[in-house]
PDB file of C-alpha atoms in Angstrom:
ATOM      1  CA  MET A   1      97.586 246.929 109.772  1.00 40.00           C
ATOM      2  CA  TYR A   2      95.765 244.074 111.525  1.00 40.00           C
ATOM      3  CA  PHE A   3      97.546 241.512 109.163  1.00 44.00           C
ATOM      4  CA  GLN A   4     101.023 243.307 109.614  1.00 50.00           C
ATOM      5  CA  LEU A   5     100.394 242.892 113.429  1.00 55.00           C
ATOM      6  CA  ASN A   6      99.212 239.481 113.189  1.00 71.00           C
ATOM      7  CA  TYR A   7     102.257 238.266 110.893  1.00 71.00           C
ATOM      8  CA  SER A   8     104.782 240.128 113.127  1.00 83.00           C
ATOM      9  CA  ARG A   9     103.183 238.330 116.232  1.00 89.00           C
ATOM     10  CA  ARG A  10     103.225 234.740 114.519  1.00 91.00           C
ATOM     11  CA  ALA A  11     107.078 235.346 113.369  1.00 89.00           C
ATOM     12  CA  GLN A  12     107.868 236.261 116.930  1.00 92.00           C
ATOM     13  CA  ILE A  13     106.064 233.272 118.095  1.00 93.00           C
ATOM     14  CA  ARG A  14     107.565 230.739 115.843  1.00 91.00           C
ATOM     15  CA  GLU A  15     110.822 231.876 116.646  1.00 91.00           C
ATOM     16  CA  ILE A  16     110.098 230.989 120.305  1.00 93.00           C
ATOM     17  CA  LEU A  17     108.377 227.736 119.498  1.00 91.00           C
ATOM     18  CA  VAL A  18     111.151 226.195 117.538  1.00 86.00           C
ATOM     19  CA  SER A  19     113.989 227.422 119.782  1.00 86.00           C
ATOM     20  CA  GLN A  20     113.272 225.305 122.603  1.00 84.00           C
ATOM     21  CA  PRO A  21     111.864 221.672 123.139  1.00 81.00           C
ATOM     22  CA  PHE A  22     108.724 222.905 125.049  1.00 86.00           C
ATOM     23  CA  THR A  23     106.946 226.205 125.178  1.00 92.00           C
ATOM     24  CA  ALA A  24     104.205 226.637 127.618  1.00 92.00           C
ATOM     25  CA  LEU A  25     101.079 228.691 126.843  1.00 94.00           C
ATOM     26  CA  SER A  26     101.524 230.767 129.914  1.00 94.00           C
ATOM     27  CA  GLU A  27     105.097 231.653 128.773  1.00 94.00           C
ATOM     28  CA  LEU A  28     103.465 233.245 125.519  1.00 94.00           C
ATOM     29  CA  GLU A  29     100.523 234.823 127.570  1.00 94.00           C
ATOM     30  CA  ALA A  30     103.371 236.504 129.344  1.00 94.00           C
ATOM     31  CA  LYS A  31     105.213 237.576 126.450  1.00 93.00           C
ATOM     32  CA  PHE A  32     101.912 238.926 124.731  1.00 93.00           C
ATOM     33  CA  PRO A  33      99.745 240.274 127.409  1.00 93.00           C
ATOM     34  CA  ASP A  34      97.631 241.908 124.854  1.00 91.00           C
ATOM     35  CA  VAL A  35      96.724 238.883 123.211  1.00 93.00           C
ATOM     36  CA  SER A  36      93.989 236.616 124.185  1.00 94.00           C
ATOM     37  CA  SER A  37      94.898 232.983 125.160  1.00 93.00           C
ATOM     38  CA  MET A  38      92.488 231.683 122.530  1.00 94.00           C
ATOM     39  CA  THR A  39      94.374 233.551 119.888  1.00 94.00           C
ATOM     40  CA  LEU A  40      97.616 232.200 121.200  1.00 94.00           C
ATOM     41  CA  ARG A  41      96.198 228.677 120.957  1.00 94.00           C
ATOM     42  CA  ARG A  42      95.185 229.328 117.318  1.00 93.00           C
ATOM     43  CA  ASP A  43      98.724 230.485 116.650  1.00 93.00           C
ATOM     44  CA  ILE A  44     100.024 227.253 118.096  1.00 93.00           C
ATOM     45  CA  GLU A  45      97.614 225.377 115.823  1.00 92.00           C
ATOM     46  CA  PHE A  46      98.575 227.331 112.971  1.00 91.00           C
ATOM     47  CA  PHE A  47     102.313 226.199 113.457  1.00 90.00           C
ATOM     48  CA  GLU A  48     101.172 222.597 113.952  1.00 87.00           C
ATOM     49  CA  GLN A  49      99.644 222.767 110.684  1.00 86.00           C
ATOM     50  CA  GLN A  50     102.970 224.098 109.431  1.00 83.00           C
ATOM     51  CA  GLY A  51     104.835 221.125 110.777  1.00 81.00           C
ATOM     52  CA  ASP A  52     106.736 223.297 113.302  1.00 83.00           C
ATOM     53  CA  VAL A  53     105.338 222.105 116.548  1.00 86.00           C
ATOM     54  CA  ILE A  54     103.010 219.576 118.259  1.00 84.00           C
ATOM     55  CA  LYS A  55     100.187 220.825 120.294  1.00 86.00           C
ATOM     56  CA  VAL A  56     100.381 219.403 123.755  1.00 83.00           C
ATOM     57  CA  ARG A  57      98.496 219.954 127.036  1.00 83.00           C
ATOM     58  CA  GLY A  58      99.674 223.200 128.283  1.00 89.00           C
ATOM     59  CA  GLY A  59     101.673 224.473 125.181  1.00 91.00           C
ATOM     60  CA  ALA A  60     103.694 223.058 122.310  1.00 90.00           C
ATOM     61  CA  ARG A  61     106.776 220.992 121.587  1.00 84.00           C
ATOM     62  CA  SER A  62     109.130 221.853 118.716  1.00 84.00           C
ATOM     63  CA  MET A  63     109.398 219.320 116.075  1.00 77.00           C
ATOM     64  CA  LYS A  64     113.108 220.215 115.677  1.00 69.00           C
ATOM     65  CA  PHE A  65     113.729 218.663 118.959  1.00 66.00           C
ATOM     66  CA  ILE A  66     111.633 215.449 118.497  1.00 62.00           C
ATOM     67  CA  THR A  67     111.535 214.388 114.776  1.00 52.00           C
ATOM     68  CA  THR A  68     114.775 212.739 114.926  1.00 50.00           C
ATOM     69  CA  SER A  69     114.126 209.289 115.788  1.00 49.00           C
ATOM     70  CA  MET A  70     116.436 206.934 117.970  1.00 49.00           C
ATOM     71  CA  GLU A  71     115.454 203.880 116.020  1.00 49.00           C
ATOM     72  CA  GLU A  72     116.863 202.131 112.925  1.00 50.00           C
ATOM     73  CA  SER A  73     114.993 202.860 109.578  1.00 47.00           C
ATOM     74  CA  PHE A  74     111.953 200.790 108.605  1.00 45.00           C
ATOM     75  CA  THR A  75     114.036 199.378 105.712  1.00 45.00           C
ATOM     76  CA  ALA A  76     116.743 198.077 107.981  1.00 47.00           C
ATOM     77  CA  ARG A  77     114.381 196.708 110.806  1.00 48.00           C
ATOM     78  CA  SER A  78     112.121 194.936 107.976  1.00 47.00           C
ATOM     79  CA  GLU A  79     115.024 192.723 107.228  1.00 51.00           C
ATOM     80  CA  GLU A  80     115.713 191.692 111.088  1.00 58.00           C
ATOM     81  CA  ASN A  81     114.210 188.520 112.864  1.00 64.00           C
ATOM     82  CA  GLN A  82     111.873 187.894 110.126  1.00 76.00           C
ATOM     83  CA  PRO A  83     110.853 184.238 111.342  1.00 87.00           C
ATOM     84  CA  VAL A  84     110.314 185.726 114.917  1.00 91.00           C
ATOM     85  CA  LYS A  85     107.996 188.611 113.489  1.00 92.00           C
ATOM     86  CA  ASP A  86     106.282 186.109 111.403  1.00 93.00           C
ATOM     87  CA  SER A  87     105.858 183.573 114.435  1.00 95.00           C
ATOM     88  CA  ILE A  88     104.463 186.413 116.746  1.00 96.00           C
ATOM     89  CA  ALA A  89     102.125 188.040 114.234  1.00 95.00           C
ATOM     90  CA  ARG A  90     100.582 184.473 113.337  1.00 95.00           C
ATOM     91  CA  ARG A  91      99.985 183.905 117.052  1.00 96.00           C
ATOM     92  CA  ALA A  92      98.734 187.511 117.712  1.00 96.00           C
ATOM     93  CA  ALA A  93      96.094 187.422 114.950  1.00 95.00           C
ATOM     94  CA  GLY A  94      94.347 184.631 116.802  1.00 95.00           C
ATOM     95  CA  PHE A  95      92.895 187.250 119.192  1.00 96.00           C
ATOM     96  CA  ILE A  96      91.202 188.927 116.233  1.00 95.00           C
ATOM     97  CA  GLU A  97      87.164 188.811 116.749  1.00 92.00           C
ATOM     98  CA  SER A  98      84.770 189.336 113.919  1.00 93.00           C
ATOM     99  CA  GLY A  99      82.672 192.719 113.981  1.00 94.00           C
ATOM    100  CA  ARG A 100      85.395 194.497 116.408  1.00 96.00           C
ATOM    101  CA  SER A 101      87.229 197.975 116.266  1.00 97.00           C
ATOM    102  CA  ILE A 102      90.761 197.028 116.146  1.00 98.00           C
ATOM    103  CA  PHE A 103      93.894 199.380 116.151  1.00 98.00           C
ATOM    104  CA  LEU A 104      97.126 198.165 114.511  1.00 98.00           C
ATOM    105  CA  ASP A 105     100.375 199.893 115.414  1.00 96.00           C
ATOM    106  CA  SER A 106     102.979 200.830 112.744  1.00 93.00           C
ATOM    107  CA  GLY A 107     106.043 198.985 112.127  1.00 89.00           C
ATOM    108  CA  THR A 108     107.541 195.860 110.548  1.00 89.00           C
ATOM    109  CA  THR A 109     105.821 193.278 112.903  1.00 92.00           C
ATOM    110  CA  MET A 110     102.442 194.834 111.887  1.00 94.00           C
ATOM    111  CA  MET A 111     103.250 194.391 108.331  1.00 93.00           C
ATOM    112  CA  GLU A 112     103.557 190.680 109.067  1.00 93.00           C
ATOM    113  CA  PHE A 113     100.378 190.777 111.162  1.00 95.00           C
ATOM    114  CA  THR A 114      98.256 191.830 107.931  1.00 94.00           C
ATOM    115  CA  LYS A 115      99.211 188.541 106.350  1.00 93.00           C
ATOM    116  CA  PHE A 116      97.398 186.589 109.122  1.00 94.00           C
ATOM    117  CA  LEU A 117      94.108 188.468 109.457  1.00 91.00           C
ATOM    118  CA  PRO A 118      91.131 186.054 109.566  1.00 87.00           C
ATOM    119  CA  ASP A 119      88.563 186.368 106.635  1.00 82.00           C
ATOM    120  CA  THR A 120      86.107 188.393 108.530  1.00 91.00           C
ATOM    121  CA  ARG A 121      84.291 191.777 108.693  1.00 94.00           C
ATOM    122  CA  LEU A 122      86.400 194.182 110.765  1.00 96.00           C
ATOM    123  CA  ILE A 123      86.962 197.983 111.529  1.00 97.00           C
ATOM    124  CA  ILE A 124      90.573 198.621 111.657  1.00 97.00           C
ATOM    125  CA  THR A 125      92.342 201.850 112.467  1.00 98.00           C
ATOM    126  CA  THR A 126      96.078 202.121 111.911  1.00 98.00           C
ATOM    127  CA  SER A 127      98.882 204.584 112.119  1.00 96.00           C
ATOM    128  CA  GLY A 128     100.970 203.007 109.387  1.00 95.00           C
ATOM    129  CA  PRO A 129     100.400 204.072 105.798  1.00 95.00           C
ATOM    130  CA  ASN A 130     102.007 201.011 104.599  1.00 94.00           C
ATOM    131  CA  VAL A 131      99.775 198.959 106.937  1.00 95.00           C
ATOM    132  CA  ALA A 132      96.681 200.492 105.711  1.00 96.00           C
ATOM    133  CA  ILE A 133      97.772 199.593 101.909  1.00 95.00           C
ATOM    134  CA  ALA A 134      98.477 195.908 103.097  1.00 94.00           C
ATOM    135  CA  LEU A 135      94.831 196.034 104.780  1.00 94.00           C
ATOM    136  CA  ALA A 136      93.399 197.117 101.394  1.00 91.00           C
ATOM    137  CA  LYS A 137      93.918 193.437 100.122  1.00 90.00           C
ATOM    138  CA  HIS A 138      91.284 192.345 102.541  1.00 92.00           C
ATOM    139  CA  PRO A 139      87.795 193.204 101.204  1.00 92.00           C
ATOM    140  CA  LYS A 140      85.833 192.538 104.190  1.00 94.00           C
ATOM    141  CA  VAL A 141      88.034 195.091 106.241  1.00 95.00           C
ATOM    142  CA  MET A 142      87.127 198.610 106.602  1.00 96.00           C
ATOM    143  CA  VAL A 143      90.328 200.697 107.182  1.00 96.00           C
ATOM    144  CA  ASN A 144      90.786 203.916 108.732  1.00 97.00           C
ATOM    145  CA  LEU A 145      94.222 205.715 108.558  1.00 96.00           C
ATOM    146  CA  VAL A 146      95.042 208.523 111.344  1.00 96.00           C
ATOM    147  CA  GLY A 147      96.003 211.837 110.139  1.00 90.00           C
ATOM    148  CA  GLY A 148      99.353 213.566 111.063  1.00 87.00           C
ATOM    149  CA  LEU A 149     102.917 213.974 110.317  1.00 83.00           C
ATOM    150  CA  LEU A 150     104.702 210.962 108.600  1.00 85.00           C
ATOM    151  CA  SER A 151     107.926 209.572 110.227  1.00 81.00           C
ATOM    152  CA  HIS A 152     110.362 208.719 107.295  1.00 77.00           C
ATOM    153  CA  ASP A 153     112.176 206.368 109.565  1.00 75.00           C
ATOM    154  CA  ASN A 154     109.246 204.389 111.129  1.00 78.00           C
ATOM    155  CA  LEU A 155     106.661 205.067 108.254  1.00 85.00           C
ATOM    156  CA  SER A 156     104.105 206.021 111.037  1.00 91.00           C
ATOM    157  CA  LEU A 157     101.889 208.884 111.458  1.00 92.00           C
ATOM    158  CA  SER A 158     101.580 210.847 114.755  1.00 90.00           C
ATOM    159  CA  GLY A 159     100.880 214.131 116.160  1.00 85.00           C
ATOM    160  CA  GLY A 160      97.891 216.223 117.364  1.00 84.00           C
ATOM    161  CA  GLN A 161      95.739 215.369 114.466  1.00 88.00           C
ATOM    162  CA  SER A 162      96.170 211.558 114.948  1.00 93.00           C
ATOM    163  CA  ILE A 163      95.522 211.792 118.523  1.00 92.00           C
ATOM    164  CA  ASP A 164      92.374 213.828 117.985  1.00 92.00           C
ATOM    165  CA  TYR A 165      91.349 211.326 115.756  1.00 95.00           C
ATOM    166  CA  ILE A 166      91.812 208.485 118.328  1.00 96.00           C
ATOM    167  CA  ASN A 167      90.019 210.351 120.925  1.00 95.00           C
ATOM    168  CA  LYS A 168      86.885 210.439 118.673  1.00 95.00           C
ATOM    169  CA  ILE A 169      86.692 206.617 118.134  1.00 96.00           C
ATOM    170  CA  ASN A 170      86.237 203.443 120.147  1.00 97.00           C
ATOM    171  CA  ILE A 171      88.950 200.743 120.093  1.00 98.00           C
ATOM    172  CA  ASP A 172      87.952 197.093 121.222  1.00 98.00           C
ATOM    173  CA  ILE A 173      91.633 195.608 120.836  1.00 98.00           C
ATOM    174  CA  ALA A 174      94.761 197.352 120.310  1.00 98.00           C
ATOM    175  CA  PHE A 175      97.803 195.670 118.903  1.00 98.00           C
ATOM    176  CA  ILE A 176     101.049 197.549 119.837  1.00 98.00           C
ATOM    177  CA  SER A 177     104.589 196.926 119.107  1.00 95.00           C
ATOM    178  CA  PRO A 178     107.281 198.561 121.158  1.00 95.00           C
ATOM    179  CA  SER A 179     110.869 199.323 120.101  1.00 92.00           C
ATOM    180  CA  GLY A 180     112.119 198.475 123.544  1.00 94.00           C
ATOM    181  CA  PHE A 181     110.590 196.782 126.770  1.00 96.00           C
ATOM    182  CA  SER A 182     111.873 196.421 130.461  1.00 95.00           C
ATOM    183  CA  ILE A 183     110.922 196.403 134.020  1.00 95.00           C
ATOM    184  CA  GLU A 184     112.194 199.977 134.611  1.00 94.00           C
ATOM    185  CA  GLY A 185     110.906 201.472 131.337  1.00 94.00           C
ATOM    186  CA  GLY A 186     107.923 199.519 130.178  1.00 96.00           C
ATOM    187  CA  GLY A 187     107.089 199.751 126.497  1.00 97.00           C
ATOM    188  CA  THR A 188     109.368 202.517 124.823  1.00 95.00           C
ATOM    189  CA  CYS A 189     109.929 204.104 121.430  1.00 91.00           C
ATOM    190  CA  GLY A 190     112.377 206.570 120.134  1.00 86.00           C
ATOM    191  CA  ASN A 191     110.056 209.193 118.791  1.00 85.00           C
ATOM    192  CA  TYR A 192     108.251 211.493 121.337  1.00 84.00           C
ATOM    193  CA  SER A 193     105.052 212.098 118.802  1.00 85.00           C
ATOM    194  CA  GLU A 194     104.890 208.246 118.324  1.00 90.00           C
ATOM    195  CA  SER A 195     104.903 207.508 121.915  1.00 91.00           C
ATOM    196  CA  GLU A 196     101.937 210.062 122.532  1.00 91.00           C
ATOM    197  CA  LEU A 197      99.924 208.458 120.000  1.00 95.00           C
ATOM    198  CA  LYS A 198     100.471 204.890 121.242  1.00 96.00           C
ATOM    199  CA  ASN A 199      99.613 206.138 124.832  1.00 96.00           C
ATOM    200  CA  ALA A 200      96.385 207.749 123.696  1.00 96.00           C
ATOM    201  CA  VAL A 201      95.514 204.476 121.822  1.00 98.00           C
ATOM    202  CA  ILE A 202      96.148 202.268 124.845  1.00 98.00           C
ATOM    203  CA  LYS A 203      93.990 204.734 127.117  1.00 97.00           C
ATOM    204  CA  LYS A 204      90.997 204.104 124.713  1.00 97.00           C
ATOM    205  CA  ALA A 205      91.516 200.370 124.045  1.00 98.00           C
ATOM    206  CA  LYS A 206      89.429 197.841 125.978  1.00 98.00           C
ATOM    207  CA  LYS A 207      92.292 195.280 125.459  1.00 98.00           C
ATOM    208  CA  VAL A 208      95.754 195.881 124.786  1.00 98.00           C
ATOM    209  CA  VAL A 209      97.999 193.100 123.119  1.00 98.00           C
ATOM    210  CA  LEU A 210     101.643 193.709 122.976  1.00 98.00           C
ATOM    211  CA  LEU A 211     103.674 191.965 120.216  1.00 97.00           C
ATOM    212  CA  LEU A 212     107.072 191.704 121.791  1.00 96.00           C
ATOM    213  CA  ASP A 213     110.155 190.301 119.921  1.00 93.00           C
ATOM    214  CA  SER A 214     112.444 188.999 122.762  1.00 91.00           C
ATOM    215  CA  ALA A 215     115.310 190.900 121.216  1.00 90.00           C
ATOM    216  CA  LYS A 216     113.659 194.068 122.427  1.00 93.00           C
ATOM    217  CA  LEU A 217     113.848 193.080 126.019  1.00 94.00           C
ATOM    218  CA  GLY A 218     115.992 195.127 128.390  1.00 92.00           C
ATOM    219  CA  LYS A 219     116.075 197.794 125.605  1.00 91.00           C
ATOM    220  CA  ASN A 220     115.093 201.342 127.039  1.00 90.00           C
ATOM    221  CA  LEU A 221     114.432 203.973 124.311  1.00 90.00           C
ATOM    222  CA  PRO A 222     113.720 207.633 125.553  1.00 86.00           C
ATOM    223  CA  PHE A 223     109.971 207.587 125.465  1.00 89.00           C
ATOM    224  CA  THR A 224     107.736 205.489 127.698  1.00 94.00           C
ATOM    225  CA  PHE A 225     104.257 204.959 126.255  1.00 96.00           C
ATOM    226  CA  CYS A 226     102.802 202.266 128.601  1.00 97.00           C
ATOM    227  CA  ASP A 227     103.834 200.266 131.658  1.00 97.00           C
ATOM    228  CA  PHE A 228     102.845 196.575 132.824  1.00 97.00           C
ATOM    229  CA  GLY A 229      99.546 197.801 134.346  1.00 97.00           C
ATOM    230  CA  ASP A 230      98.478 198.990 130.779  1.00 98.00           C
ATOM    231  CA  ILE A 231      98.827 195.483 129.008  1.00 98.00           C
ATOM    232  CA  ASP A 232      96.436 192.602 128.745  1.00 98.00           C
ATOM    233  CA  ILE A 233      98.401 190.169 126.897  1.00 98.00           C
ATOM    234  CA  ILE A 234     101.964 189.764 125.633  1.00 98.00           C
ATOM    235  CA  VAL A 235     102.764 187.787 122.689  1.00 98.00           C
ATOM    236  CA  THR A 236     106.404 186.662 122.302  1.00 96.00           C
ATOM    237  CA  GLU A 237     108.453 184.042 120.730  1.00 95.00           C
ATOM    238  CA  ARG A 238     109.991 182.641 123.755  1.00 93.00           C
ATOM    239  CA  ALA A 239     109.477 182.489 127.508  1.00 94.00           C
ATOM    240  CA  LEU A 240     109.989 185.915 129.278  1.00 94.00           C
ATOM    241  CA  PRO A 241     113.088 186.064 131.641  1.00 94.00           C
ATOM    242  CA  ALA A 242     112.010 185.208 135.187  1.00 95.00           C
ATOM    243  CA  GLU A 243     111.917 188.701 136.649  1.00 95.00           C
ATOM    244  CA  VAL A 244     109.925 190.072 133.754  1.00 96.00           C
ATOM    245  CA  ALA A 245     107.734 187.105 133.858  1.00 96.00           C
ATOM    246  CA  ALA A 246     107.033 187.713 137.687  1.00 96.00           C
ATOM    247  CA  GLN A 247     106.282 191.442 136.939  1.00 96.00           C
ATOM    248  CA  ALA A 248     103.811 190.451 134.162  1.00 97.00           C
ATOM    249  CA  LYS A 249     101.720 187.894 136.215  1.00 96.00           C
ATOM    250  CA  GLN A 250     101.711 190.474 139.149  1.00 96.00           C
ATOM    251  CA  ALA A 251     100.193 193.004 136.766  1.00 97.00           C
ATOM    252  CA  GLY A 252      97.611 190.230 135.614  1.00 97.00           C
ATOM    253  CA  ILE A 253      99.080 189.856 132.117  1.00 98.00           C
ATOM    254  CA  ARG A 254      98.494 186.852 130.158  1.00 97.00           C
ATOM    255  CA  THR A 255     101.819 185.654 128.331  1.00 97.00           C
ATOM    256  CA  VAL A 256     101.572 183.651 125.202  1.00 97.00           C
ATOM    257  CA  VAL A 257     104.595 182.160 123.567  1.00 96.00           C
ATOM    258  CA  SER A 258     104.212 181.498 119.753  1.00 90.00           C
ATOM    259  CA  GLU A 259     106.939 178.978 119.129  1.00 75.00           C
TER     260      GLU A 259
END
């Protein structure tokens, strides 16, 4: 009888969770007054493990509404602006320090970054499975791969499991690559789950280095993961537009031009 009630409740909860972008825990508590908050939280965690939702503060977000990315596929992006990515990655790798705890974002620029790593001992955590495989070629590098749900478009892992992992480690330097960057939007990307992970990384990192292809300037994708005040260094291949440069200077950001 208990298992029948449990199954019935979870079937009802799943229907609620996947039918709308966000479901508050308080909403579930109101609809299931005889069920404890702890049990409802476990129900949310169950459906996160099933890949139906992402657990967030105060409730859950439906993957149905956030898994579709607003960005081009990884394959398409990997063929764009290759010399620019190479130049930015080469210059950014100069900020690597031996013995540090490093985070490398996912993405095509980070794949270039792995080619320029110094031959030194590092602990690197990444959200990109392909980045982790590339790092395996460096025998002195200890590689940690966050868990979570895989985006087929971005080849990146994100979600509650990945954020839990980030919250348990220390990060000296985080190398982040935005999909868009502007004065009004800050650093943006097209996937909500990925934006939450980037934001969690930035909060933990002592230093944040943004690898910024100038083609991304002025672009605003749906989800902001950082603003100017979160960034320490911007590495780009050409001088920033005057207005952006002024905002960066006001925020105390060091701008490095790779070419």
